[in-house]
mmCIF file of C-alpha atoms in Angstrom:
data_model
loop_
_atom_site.group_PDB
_atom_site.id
_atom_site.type_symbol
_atom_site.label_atom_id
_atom_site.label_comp_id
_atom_site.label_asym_id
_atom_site.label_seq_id
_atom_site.Cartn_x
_atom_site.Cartn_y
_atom_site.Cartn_z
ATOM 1 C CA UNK A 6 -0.499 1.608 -14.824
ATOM 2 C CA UNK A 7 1.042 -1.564 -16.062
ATOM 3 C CA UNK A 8 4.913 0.362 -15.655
ATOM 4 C CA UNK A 9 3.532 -0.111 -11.754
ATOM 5 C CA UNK A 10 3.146 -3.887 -11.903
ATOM 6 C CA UNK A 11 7.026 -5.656 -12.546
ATOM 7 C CA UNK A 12 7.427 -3.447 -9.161
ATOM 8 C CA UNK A 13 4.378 -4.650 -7.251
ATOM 9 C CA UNK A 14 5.318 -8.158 -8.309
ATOM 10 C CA UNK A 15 8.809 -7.621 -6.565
ATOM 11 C CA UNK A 16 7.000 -6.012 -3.908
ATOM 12 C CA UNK A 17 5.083 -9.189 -3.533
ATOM 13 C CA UNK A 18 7.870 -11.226 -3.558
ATOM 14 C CA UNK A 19 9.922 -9.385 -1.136
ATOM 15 C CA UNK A 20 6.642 -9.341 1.448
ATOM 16 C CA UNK A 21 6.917 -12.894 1.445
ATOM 17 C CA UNK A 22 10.587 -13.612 1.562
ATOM 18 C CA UNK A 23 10.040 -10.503 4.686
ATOM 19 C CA UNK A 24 7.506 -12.270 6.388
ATOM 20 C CA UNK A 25 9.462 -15.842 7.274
ATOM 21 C CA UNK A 26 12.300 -13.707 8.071
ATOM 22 C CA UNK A 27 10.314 -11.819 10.699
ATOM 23 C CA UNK A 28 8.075 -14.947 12.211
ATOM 24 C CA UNK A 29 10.774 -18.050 11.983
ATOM 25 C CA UNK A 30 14.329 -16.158 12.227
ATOM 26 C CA UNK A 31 13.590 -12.615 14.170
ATOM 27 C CA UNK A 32 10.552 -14.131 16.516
ATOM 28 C CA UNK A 33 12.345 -17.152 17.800
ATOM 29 C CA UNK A 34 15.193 -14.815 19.299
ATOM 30 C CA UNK A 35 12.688 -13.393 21.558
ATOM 31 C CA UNK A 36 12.891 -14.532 25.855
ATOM 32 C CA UNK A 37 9.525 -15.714 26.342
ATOM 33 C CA UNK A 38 10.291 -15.685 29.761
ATOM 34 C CA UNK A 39 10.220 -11.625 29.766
ATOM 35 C CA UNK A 40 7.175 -9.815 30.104
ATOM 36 C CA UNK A 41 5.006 -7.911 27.571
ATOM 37 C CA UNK A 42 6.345 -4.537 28.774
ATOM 38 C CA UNK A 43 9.927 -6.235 29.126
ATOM 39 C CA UNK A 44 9.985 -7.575 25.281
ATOM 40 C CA UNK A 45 8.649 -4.096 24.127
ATOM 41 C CA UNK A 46 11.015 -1.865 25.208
ATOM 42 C CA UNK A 47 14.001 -4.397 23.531
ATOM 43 C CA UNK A 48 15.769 -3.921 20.283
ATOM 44 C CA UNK A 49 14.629 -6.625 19.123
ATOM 45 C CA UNK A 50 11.169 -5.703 19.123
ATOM 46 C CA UNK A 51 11.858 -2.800 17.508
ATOM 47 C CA UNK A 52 13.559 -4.812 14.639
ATOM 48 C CA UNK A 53 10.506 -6.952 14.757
ATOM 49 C CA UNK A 54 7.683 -4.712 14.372
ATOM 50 C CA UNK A 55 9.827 -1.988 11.527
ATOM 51 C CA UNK A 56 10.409 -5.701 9.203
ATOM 52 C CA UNK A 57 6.433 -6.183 9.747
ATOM 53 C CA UNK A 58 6.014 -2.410 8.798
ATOM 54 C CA UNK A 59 7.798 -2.863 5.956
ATOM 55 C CA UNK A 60 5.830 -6.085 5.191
ATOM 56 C CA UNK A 61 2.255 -4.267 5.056
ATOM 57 C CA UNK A 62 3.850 -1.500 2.506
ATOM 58 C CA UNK A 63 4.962 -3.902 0.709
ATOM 59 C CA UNK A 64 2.074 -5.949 0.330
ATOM 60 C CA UNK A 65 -0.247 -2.704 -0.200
ATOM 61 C CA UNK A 66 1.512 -2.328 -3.584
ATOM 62 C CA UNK A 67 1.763 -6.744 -4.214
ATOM 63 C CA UNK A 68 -2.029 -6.672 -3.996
ATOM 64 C CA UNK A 69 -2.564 -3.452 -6.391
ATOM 65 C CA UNK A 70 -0.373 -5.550 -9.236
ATOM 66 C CA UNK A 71 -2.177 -8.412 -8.650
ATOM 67 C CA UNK A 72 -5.618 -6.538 -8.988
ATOM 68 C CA UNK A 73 -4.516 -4.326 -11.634
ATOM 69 C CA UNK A 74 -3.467 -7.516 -13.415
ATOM 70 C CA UNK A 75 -7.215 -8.686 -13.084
ATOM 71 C CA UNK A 76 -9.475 -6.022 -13.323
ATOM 72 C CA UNK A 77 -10.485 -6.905 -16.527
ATOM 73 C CA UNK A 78 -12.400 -9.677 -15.006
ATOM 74 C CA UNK A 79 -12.940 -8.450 -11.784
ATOM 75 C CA UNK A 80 -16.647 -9.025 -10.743
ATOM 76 C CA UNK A 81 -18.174 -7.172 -7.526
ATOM 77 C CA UNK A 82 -16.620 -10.138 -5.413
ATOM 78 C CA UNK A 83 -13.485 -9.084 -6.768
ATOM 79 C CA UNK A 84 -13.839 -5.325 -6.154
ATOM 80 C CA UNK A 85 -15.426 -5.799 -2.704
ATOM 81 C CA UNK A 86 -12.431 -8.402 -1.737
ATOM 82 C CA UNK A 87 -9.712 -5.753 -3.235
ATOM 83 C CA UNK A 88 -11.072 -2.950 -0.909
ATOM 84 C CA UNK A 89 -10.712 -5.440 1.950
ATOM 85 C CA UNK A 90 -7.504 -6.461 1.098
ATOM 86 C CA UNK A 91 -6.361 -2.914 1.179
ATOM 87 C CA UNK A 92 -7.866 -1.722 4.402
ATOM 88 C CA UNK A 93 -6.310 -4.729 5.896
ATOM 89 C CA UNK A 94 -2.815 -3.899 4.697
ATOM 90 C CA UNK A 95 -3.458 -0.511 5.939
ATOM 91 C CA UNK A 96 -4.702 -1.442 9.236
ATOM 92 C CA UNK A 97 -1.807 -3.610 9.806
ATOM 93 C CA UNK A 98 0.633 -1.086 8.832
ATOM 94 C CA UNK A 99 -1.252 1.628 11.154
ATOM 95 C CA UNK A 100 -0.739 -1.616 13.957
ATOM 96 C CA UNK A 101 3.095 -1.578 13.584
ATOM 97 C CA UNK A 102 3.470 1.598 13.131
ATOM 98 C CA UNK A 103 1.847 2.119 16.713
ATOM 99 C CA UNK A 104 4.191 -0.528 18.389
ATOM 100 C CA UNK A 105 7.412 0.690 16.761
ATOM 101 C CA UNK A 106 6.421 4.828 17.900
ATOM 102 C CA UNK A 107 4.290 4.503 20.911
ATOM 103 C CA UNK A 108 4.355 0.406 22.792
ATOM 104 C CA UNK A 109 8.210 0.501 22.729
ATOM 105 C CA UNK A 110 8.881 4.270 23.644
ATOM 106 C CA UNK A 111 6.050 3.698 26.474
ATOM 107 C CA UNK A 112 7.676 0.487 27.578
ATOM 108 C CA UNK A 113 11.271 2.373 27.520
ATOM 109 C CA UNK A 114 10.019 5.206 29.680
ATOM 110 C CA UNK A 115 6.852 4.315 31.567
ATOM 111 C CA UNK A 116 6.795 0.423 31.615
ATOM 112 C CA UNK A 117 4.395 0.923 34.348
ATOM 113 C CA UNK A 118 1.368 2.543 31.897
ATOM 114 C CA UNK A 119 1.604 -0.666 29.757
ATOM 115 C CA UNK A 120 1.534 -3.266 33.205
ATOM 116 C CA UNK A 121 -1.836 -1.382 34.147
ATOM 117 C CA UNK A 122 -2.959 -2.107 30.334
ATOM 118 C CA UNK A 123 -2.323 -5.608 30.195
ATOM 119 C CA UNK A 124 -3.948 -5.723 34.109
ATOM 120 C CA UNK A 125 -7.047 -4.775 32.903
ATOM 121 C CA UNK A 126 -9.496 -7.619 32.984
ATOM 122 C CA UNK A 127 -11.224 -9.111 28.975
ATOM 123 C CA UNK A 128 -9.750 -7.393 26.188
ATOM 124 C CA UNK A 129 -8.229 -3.556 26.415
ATOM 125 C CA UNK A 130 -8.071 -1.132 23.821
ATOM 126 C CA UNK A 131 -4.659 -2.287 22.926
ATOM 127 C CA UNK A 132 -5.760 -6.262 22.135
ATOM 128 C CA UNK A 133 -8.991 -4.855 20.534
ATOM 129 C CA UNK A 134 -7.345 -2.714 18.198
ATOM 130 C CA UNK A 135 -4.901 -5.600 17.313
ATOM 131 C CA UNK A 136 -8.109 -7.477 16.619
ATOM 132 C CA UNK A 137 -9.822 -5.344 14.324
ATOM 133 C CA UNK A 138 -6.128 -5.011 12.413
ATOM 134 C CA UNK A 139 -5.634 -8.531 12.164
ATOM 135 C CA UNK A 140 -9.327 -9.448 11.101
ATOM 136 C CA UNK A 141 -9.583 -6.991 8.417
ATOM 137 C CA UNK A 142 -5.910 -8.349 7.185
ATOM 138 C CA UNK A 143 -6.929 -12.219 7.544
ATOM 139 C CA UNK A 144 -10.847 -11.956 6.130
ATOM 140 C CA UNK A 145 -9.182 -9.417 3.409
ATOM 141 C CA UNK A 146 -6.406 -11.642 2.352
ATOM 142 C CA UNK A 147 -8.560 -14.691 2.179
ATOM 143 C CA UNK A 148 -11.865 -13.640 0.403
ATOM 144 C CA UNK A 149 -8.871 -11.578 -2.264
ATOM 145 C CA UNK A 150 -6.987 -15.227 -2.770
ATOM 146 C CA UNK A 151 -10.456 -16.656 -3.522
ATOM 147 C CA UNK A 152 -11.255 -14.221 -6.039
ATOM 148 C CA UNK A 153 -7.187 -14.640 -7.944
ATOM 149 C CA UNK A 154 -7.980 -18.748 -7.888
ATOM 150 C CA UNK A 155 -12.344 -18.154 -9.484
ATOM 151 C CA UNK A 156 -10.336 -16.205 -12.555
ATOM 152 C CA UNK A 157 -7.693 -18.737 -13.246
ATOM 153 C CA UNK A 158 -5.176 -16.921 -14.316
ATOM 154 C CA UNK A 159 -2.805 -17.544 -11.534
ATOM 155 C CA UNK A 160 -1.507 -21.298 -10.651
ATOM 156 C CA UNK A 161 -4.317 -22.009 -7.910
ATOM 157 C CA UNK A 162 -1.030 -22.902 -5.044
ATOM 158 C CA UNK A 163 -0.166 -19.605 -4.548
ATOM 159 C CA UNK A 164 -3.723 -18.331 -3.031
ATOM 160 C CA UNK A 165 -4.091 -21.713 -1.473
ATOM 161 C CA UNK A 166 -0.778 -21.704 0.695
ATOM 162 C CA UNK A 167 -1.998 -18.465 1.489
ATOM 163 C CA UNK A 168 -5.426 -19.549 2.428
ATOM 164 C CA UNK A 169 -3.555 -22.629 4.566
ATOM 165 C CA UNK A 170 -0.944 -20.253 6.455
ATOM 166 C CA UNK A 171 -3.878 -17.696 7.858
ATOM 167 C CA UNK A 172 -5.902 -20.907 8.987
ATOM 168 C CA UNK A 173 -2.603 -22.382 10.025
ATOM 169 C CA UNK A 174 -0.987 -20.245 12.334
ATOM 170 C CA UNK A 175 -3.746 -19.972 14.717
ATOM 171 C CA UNK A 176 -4.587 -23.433 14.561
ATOM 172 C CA UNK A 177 -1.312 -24.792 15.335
ATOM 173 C CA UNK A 178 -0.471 -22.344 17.879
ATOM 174 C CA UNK A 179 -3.484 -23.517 19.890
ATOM 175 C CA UNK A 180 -2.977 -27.249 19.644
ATOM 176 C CA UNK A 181 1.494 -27.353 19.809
ATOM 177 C CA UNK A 182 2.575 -23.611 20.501
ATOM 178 C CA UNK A 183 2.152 -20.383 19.336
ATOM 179 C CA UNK A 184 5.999 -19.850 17.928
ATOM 180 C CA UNK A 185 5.330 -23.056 15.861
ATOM 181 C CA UNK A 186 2.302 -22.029 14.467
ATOM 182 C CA UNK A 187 3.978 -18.370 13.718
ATOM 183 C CA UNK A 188 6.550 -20.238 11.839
ATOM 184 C CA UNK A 189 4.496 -22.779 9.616
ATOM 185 C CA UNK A 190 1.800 -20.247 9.238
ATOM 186 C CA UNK A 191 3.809 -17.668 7.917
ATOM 187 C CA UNK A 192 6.265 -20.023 6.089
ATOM 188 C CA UNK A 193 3.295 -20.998 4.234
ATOM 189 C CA UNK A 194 1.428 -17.211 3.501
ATOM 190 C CA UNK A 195 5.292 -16.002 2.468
ATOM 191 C CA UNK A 196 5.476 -19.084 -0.170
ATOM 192 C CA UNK A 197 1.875 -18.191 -1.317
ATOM 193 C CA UNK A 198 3.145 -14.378 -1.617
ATOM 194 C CA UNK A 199 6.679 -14.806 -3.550
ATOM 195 C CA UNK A 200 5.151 -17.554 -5.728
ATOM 196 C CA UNK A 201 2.183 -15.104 -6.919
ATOM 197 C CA UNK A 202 4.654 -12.223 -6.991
ATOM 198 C CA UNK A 203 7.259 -14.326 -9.114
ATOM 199 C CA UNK A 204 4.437 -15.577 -11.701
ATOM 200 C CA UNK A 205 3.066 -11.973 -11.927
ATOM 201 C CA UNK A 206 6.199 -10.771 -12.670
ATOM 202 C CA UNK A 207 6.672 -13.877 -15.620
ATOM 203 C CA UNK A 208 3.290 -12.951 -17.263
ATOM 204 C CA UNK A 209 3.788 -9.263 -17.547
ATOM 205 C CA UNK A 210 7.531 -9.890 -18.816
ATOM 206 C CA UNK A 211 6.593 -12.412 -21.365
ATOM 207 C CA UNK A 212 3.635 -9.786 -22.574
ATOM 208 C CA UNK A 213 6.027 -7.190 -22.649
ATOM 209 C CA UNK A 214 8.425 -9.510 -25.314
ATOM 210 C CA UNK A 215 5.007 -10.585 -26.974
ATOM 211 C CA UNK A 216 4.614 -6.690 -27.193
#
């Protein structure tokens, strides 16, 4: 198992350098002047939601390294926030993967289908199952970067940028605007990510030379 972690830890890494491409390069780009269905059925989106794809796989395997890496301490807390952490990756993945196959071919071919969605008053299936996918992913990550800082084994910035970003980004998108808060949030959740990535990768190198 520990031949798996040098590759989670670049997983890691890359999942964060990923997601401030995706939220302050890609997401800027897009015409908030278009409409849901309008955005969908654009390249762009496309590009979007595959580099957010790619993001959850990613951090499926950052988060086993990191886990693996601590298991030896791991306390129920630990476990419990692990399984979290891995059902929200999932989630998210399952999320994307719906808006890359089904939102953009629907919004391509029957634009109509996802007006009559969005028409419908509260939430729709569509914004609830974005809920549950991004609630499982935000509690997960959070109670999973408590449990790396109670061990102390990592530096304690890493978890806490990530902490800040998931607090962040909906904060600041509800007091300035939502593409600022997607870009400072996720700024600070990809530092958190590539700086517990690159010291992951640092310990198990340096225990390999020990070795």
């Amino acid at each position: 198992m520990n031949k798996l972690i040098p590759f989670s830890a670049i997983a890691l890494c890359s999942a964060g350098v990923l997601i401030v491409i995706v939220n302050a390069i890609v997401t800027p780009f897009f015409d908030t002047h278009l409409s849901f269905e309008q955005q969908a059925a654009s390249t762009l989106f496309l590009l979007r939601q595959g580099l957010s794809a790619i993001t959850a796989i990613l951090l499926f395997f950052g988060s086993i390294g990191i886990y693996l890496s601590l298991c030896n301490k791991a306390n129920r807390h630990g476990f419990i926030s692990f399984i979290l952490v891995s059902i929200g990756n999932m989630v998210l993945l399952a999320q994307e993967w719906g808006e890359i196959f089904i939102i953009h071919q629907l919004a391509q071919t029957t634009p109509d289908a996802l007006v009559k969605i969005e028409a419908i008053e509260n939430f729709n299936q569509l914004d609830l199952g974005a809920i549950i996918a991004f609630s499982f992913f935000v509690i997960g990550w959070i109670l999973f970067s408590i449990f790396i800082m109670q061990n102390n084994v990592y530096k304690a910035v890493g978890p806490i940028l990530i902490i800040s970003g998931l607090f962040a980004t909906p904060i600041l998108s509800a007091v300035l605007s939502a593409i600022i808060g997607l870009i400072i949030g996720n700024t600070l959740v990809g530092l958190g990510w590539f700086m517990l990535g690159r010291e992951l990768f640092y310990k198990i190198r340096s225990q390999a030379i020990a070795i």
